[in-house]
Short mmCIF file of C-alpha atoms in Angstrom, two decimals:
data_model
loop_
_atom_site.label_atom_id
_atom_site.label_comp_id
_atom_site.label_asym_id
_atom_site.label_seq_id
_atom_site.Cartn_x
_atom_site.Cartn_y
_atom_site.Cartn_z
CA UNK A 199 -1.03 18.68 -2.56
CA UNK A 200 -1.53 14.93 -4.10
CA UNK A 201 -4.54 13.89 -3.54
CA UNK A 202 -6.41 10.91 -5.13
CA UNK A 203 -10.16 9.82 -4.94
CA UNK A 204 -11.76 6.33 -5.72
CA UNK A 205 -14.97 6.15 -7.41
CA UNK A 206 -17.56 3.42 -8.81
CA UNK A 207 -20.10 0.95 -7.24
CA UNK A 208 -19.93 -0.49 -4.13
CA UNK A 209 -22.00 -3.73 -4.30
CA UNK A 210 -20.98 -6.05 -8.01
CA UNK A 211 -23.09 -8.96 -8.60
CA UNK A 212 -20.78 -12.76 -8.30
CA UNK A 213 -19.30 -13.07 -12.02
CA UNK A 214 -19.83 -10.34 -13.17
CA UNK A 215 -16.89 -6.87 -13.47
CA UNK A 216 -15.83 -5.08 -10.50
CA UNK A 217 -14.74 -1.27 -12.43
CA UNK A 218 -13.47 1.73 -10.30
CA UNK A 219 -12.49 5.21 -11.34
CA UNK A 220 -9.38 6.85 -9.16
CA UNK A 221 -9.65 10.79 -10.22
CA UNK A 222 -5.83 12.29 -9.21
CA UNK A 223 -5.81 16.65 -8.56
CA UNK A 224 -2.56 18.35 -7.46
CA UNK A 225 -0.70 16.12 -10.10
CA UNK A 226 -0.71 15.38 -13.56
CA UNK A 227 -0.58 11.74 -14.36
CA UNK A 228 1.49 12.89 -17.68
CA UNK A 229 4.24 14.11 -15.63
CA UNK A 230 4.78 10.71 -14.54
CA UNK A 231 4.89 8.12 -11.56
CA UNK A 232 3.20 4.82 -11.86
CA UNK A 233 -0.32 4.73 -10.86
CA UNK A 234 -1.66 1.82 -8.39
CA UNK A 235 -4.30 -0.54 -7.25
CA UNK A 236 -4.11 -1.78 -3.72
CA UNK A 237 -6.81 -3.67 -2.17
CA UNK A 238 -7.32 -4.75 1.10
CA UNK A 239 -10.43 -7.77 2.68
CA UNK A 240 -11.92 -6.89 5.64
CA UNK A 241 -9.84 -7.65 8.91
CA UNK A 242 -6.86 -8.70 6.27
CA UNK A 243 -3.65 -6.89 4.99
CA UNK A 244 -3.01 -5.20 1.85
CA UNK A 245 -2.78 -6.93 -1.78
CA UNK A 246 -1.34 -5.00 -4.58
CA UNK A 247 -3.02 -5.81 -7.87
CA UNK A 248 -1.22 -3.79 -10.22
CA UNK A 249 0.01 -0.66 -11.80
CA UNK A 250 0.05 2.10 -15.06
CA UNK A 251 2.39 4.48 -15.92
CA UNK A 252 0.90 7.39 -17.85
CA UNK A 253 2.48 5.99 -21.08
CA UNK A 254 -0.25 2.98 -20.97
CA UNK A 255 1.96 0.43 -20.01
CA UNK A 256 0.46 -1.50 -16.76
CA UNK A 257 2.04 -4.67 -15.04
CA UNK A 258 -0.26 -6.58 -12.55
CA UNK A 259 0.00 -9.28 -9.68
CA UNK A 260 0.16 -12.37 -11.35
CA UNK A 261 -2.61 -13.93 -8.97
CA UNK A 262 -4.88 -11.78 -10.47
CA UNK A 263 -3.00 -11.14 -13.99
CA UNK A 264 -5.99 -12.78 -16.31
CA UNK A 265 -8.50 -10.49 -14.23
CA UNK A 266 -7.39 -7.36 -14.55
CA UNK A 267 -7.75 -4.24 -16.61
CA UNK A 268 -5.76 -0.83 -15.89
CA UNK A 269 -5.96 1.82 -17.68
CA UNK A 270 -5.30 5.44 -18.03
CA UNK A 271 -7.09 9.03 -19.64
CA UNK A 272 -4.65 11.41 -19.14
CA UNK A 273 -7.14 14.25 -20.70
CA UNK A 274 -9.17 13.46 -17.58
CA UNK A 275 -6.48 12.75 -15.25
CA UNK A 276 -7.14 9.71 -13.60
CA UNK A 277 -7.11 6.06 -14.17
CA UNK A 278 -9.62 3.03 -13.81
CA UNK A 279 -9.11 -0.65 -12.62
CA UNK A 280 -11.52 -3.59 -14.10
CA UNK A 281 -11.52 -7.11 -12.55
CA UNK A 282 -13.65 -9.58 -14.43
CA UNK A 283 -14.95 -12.53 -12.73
CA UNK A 284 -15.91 -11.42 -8.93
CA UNK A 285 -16.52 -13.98 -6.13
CA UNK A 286 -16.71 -13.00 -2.27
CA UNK A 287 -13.47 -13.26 -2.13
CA UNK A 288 -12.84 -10.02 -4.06
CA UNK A 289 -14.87 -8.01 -1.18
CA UNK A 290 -12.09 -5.92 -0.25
CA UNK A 291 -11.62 -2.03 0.45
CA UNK A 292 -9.95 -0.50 -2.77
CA UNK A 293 -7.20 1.99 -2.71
CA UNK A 294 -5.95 4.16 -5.58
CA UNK A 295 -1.94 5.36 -4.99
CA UNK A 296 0.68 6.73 -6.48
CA UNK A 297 4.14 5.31 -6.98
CA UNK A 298 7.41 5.13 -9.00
CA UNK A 299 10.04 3.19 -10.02
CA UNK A 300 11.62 2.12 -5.74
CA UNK A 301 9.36 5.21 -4.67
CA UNK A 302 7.12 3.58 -2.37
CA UNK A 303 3.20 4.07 -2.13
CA UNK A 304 3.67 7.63 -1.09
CA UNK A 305 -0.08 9.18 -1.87
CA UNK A 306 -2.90 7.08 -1.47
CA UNK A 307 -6.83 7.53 -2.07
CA UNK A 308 -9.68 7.11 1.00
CA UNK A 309 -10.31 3.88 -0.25
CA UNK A 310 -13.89 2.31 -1.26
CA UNK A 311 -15.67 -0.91 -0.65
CA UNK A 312 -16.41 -2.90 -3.04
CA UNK A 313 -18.97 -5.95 -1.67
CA UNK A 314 -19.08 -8.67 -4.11
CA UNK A 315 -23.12 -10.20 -3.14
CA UNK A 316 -25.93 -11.44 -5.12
CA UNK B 556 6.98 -14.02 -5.46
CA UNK B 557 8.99 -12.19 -2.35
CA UNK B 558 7.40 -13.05 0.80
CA UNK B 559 7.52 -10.64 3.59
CA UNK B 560 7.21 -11.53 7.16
CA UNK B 561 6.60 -9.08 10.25
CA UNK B 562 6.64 -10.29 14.15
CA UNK B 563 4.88 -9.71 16.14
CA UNK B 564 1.63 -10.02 14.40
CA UNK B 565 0.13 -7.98 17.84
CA UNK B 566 2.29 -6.00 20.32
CA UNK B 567 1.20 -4.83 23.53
CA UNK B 568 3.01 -1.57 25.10
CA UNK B 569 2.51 1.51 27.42
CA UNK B 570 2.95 5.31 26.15
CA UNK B 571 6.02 6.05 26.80
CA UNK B 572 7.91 2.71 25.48
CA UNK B 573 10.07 1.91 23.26
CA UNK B 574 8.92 -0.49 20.73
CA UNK B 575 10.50 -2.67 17.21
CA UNK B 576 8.83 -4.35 15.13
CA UNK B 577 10.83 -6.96 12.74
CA UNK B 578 10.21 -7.29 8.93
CA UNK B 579 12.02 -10.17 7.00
CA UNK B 580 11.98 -10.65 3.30
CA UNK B 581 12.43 -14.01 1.92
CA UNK B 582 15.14 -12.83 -0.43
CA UNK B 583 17.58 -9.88 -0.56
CA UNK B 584 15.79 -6.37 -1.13
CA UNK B 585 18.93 -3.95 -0.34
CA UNK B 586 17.23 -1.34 1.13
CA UNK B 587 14.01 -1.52 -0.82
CA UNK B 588 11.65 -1.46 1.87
CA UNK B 589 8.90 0.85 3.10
CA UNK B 590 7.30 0.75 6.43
CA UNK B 591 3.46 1.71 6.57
CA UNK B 592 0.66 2.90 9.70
CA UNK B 593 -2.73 2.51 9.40
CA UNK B 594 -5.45 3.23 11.75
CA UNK B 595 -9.23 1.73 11.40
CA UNK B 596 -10.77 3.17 8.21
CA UNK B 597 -8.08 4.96 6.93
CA UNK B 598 -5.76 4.44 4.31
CA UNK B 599 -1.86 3.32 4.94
CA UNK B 600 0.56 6.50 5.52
CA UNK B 601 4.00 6.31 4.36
CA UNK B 602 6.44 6.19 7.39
CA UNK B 603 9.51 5.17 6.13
CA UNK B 604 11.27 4.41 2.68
CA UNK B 605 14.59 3.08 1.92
CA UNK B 606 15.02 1.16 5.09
CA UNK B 607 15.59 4.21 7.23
CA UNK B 608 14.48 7.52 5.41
CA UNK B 609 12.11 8.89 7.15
CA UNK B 610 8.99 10.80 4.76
CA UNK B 611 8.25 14.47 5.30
CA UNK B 612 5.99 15.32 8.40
CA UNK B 613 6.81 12.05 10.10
CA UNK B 614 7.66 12.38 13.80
CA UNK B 615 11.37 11.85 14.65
CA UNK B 616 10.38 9.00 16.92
CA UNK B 617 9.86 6.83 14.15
CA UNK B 618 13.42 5.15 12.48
CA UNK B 619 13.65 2.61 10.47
CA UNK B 620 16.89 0.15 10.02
CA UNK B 621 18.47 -3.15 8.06
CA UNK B 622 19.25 -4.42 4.59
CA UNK B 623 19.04 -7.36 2.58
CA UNK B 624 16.49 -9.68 4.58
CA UNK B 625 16.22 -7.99 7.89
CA UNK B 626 14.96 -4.90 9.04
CA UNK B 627 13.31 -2.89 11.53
CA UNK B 628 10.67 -0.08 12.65
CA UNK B 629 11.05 1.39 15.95
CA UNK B 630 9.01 3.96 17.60
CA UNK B 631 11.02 5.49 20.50
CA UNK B 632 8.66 6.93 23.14
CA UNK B 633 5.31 5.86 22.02
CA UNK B 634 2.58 9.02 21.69
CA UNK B 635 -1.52 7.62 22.04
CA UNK B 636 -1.19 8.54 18.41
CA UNK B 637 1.18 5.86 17.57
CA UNK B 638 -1.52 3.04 18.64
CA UNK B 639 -2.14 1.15 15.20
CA UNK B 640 -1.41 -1.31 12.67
CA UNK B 641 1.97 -1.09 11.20
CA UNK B 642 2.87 -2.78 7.10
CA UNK B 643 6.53 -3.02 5.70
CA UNK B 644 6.37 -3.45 2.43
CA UNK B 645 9.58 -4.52 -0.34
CA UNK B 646 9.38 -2.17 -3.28
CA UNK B 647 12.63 -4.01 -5.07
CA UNK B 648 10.55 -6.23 -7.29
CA UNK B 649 7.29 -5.59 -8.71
CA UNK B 650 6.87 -9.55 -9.62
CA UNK B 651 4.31 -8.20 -7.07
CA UNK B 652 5.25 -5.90 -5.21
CA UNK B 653 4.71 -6.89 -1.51
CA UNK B 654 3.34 -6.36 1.59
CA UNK B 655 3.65 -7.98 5.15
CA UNK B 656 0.78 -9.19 6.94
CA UNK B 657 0.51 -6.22 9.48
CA UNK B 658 1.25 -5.68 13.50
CA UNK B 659 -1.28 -4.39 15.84
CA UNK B 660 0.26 -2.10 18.44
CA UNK B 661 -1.95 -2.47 20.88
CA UNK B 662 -2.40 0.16 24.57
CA UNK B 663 -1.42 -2.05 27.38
#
């Protein structure tokens, strides 16, 4: 069984780097599938920000493009999402997934909150 | 960007109904489209992918139709389960990918 766990700190400072850790067990990353970063304001719907495949290569939501950082440790098996530049209006829930090439978000993580306050 | 639109944005219905939600994409898809459930707290579940194929473990009342702009989820004889927020989503392009901006099914 897929199954995928965020990780990292819950309350980032305005301005400064929001970083989160998704750790993936039942599945190597190397094996392939593109590996995502969905996030999701409180009350609000769901914003993808962007995706890696285990190769490196990442593409990202272009709202966001100049703010974020994927990347991926296959020796560890999981991948980690850095968005420079927080204001409030990065407080969001974070969700790790999985996906491919027209394969739909078909595992996701628990999520985590991520409160962006001074 | 492809801009995906769902109505109702909150639907109100008895166990037992039968209920559709509509999902319309701004721009052809083809059948790239995934419908989502998520209840308070919890991540989205995959219902549907491809328009109408429905994902392992998922109840037969769900079904999923359309192509191209249009398409719907329908939930034929609604459990006390079935009572949350429901996301298509268009998986064509990734230039982002998309999501629509959620309907509540609410108990009547």
């Amino acid at each position: 069984q897929v199954q995928l766990q965020e990780s990292g700190p819950g309350l980032v400072k305005p301005s400064e780097t929001l970083s989160l850790t998704c750790g993936v067990s039942g599945y190597s990353i190397s094996r392939g599938y593109y590996w995502g970063w969905i996030r999701q304001p409180p009350g609000k719907g769901l914003e993808w920000i962007g995706s890696i495949y285990h190769t490196g290569s990442t593409y990202s939501n272009s709202s966001l493009k100049s703010r974020v950082t994927i990347s991926v440790d296959t020796s560890k098996n999981q991948f980690s999402l850095k968005l420079s530049s927080v204001t409030a209006a990065d407080t969001a829930v974070y969700y790790c997934a999985r996906h491919g090439p027209h394969v739909p978000f078909d595992y996701w993580g628990q999520g985590t909150l991520v409160t962006v306050s001074s | 960007d492809i801009q995906m639109t769902q109505s109702p944005s909150t639907l109100s219905a008895s166990v037992g109904d039968r209920v559709t939600i509509t999902c319309r994409a701004s721009q052809s898809i083809s059948s790239w489209l995934a419908w989502y459930q998520q209840k308070p707290g919890r991540a989205p579940k995959l219902l549907i992918y491809k328009a109408s194929s429905l994902e392992s473990g998922v109840p037969s009342r769900f079904s999923g139709s359309g192509s191209g702009t249009e398409f719907t989820l329908t939930i034929s004889g609604l459990q006390p389960d079935d009572f949350a927020t429901y996301y298509c989503q268009q998986y064509y392009s990734y230039s982002p990918y998309t999501f629509g901006q959620g309907t509540k099914l609410e108990i009547k």
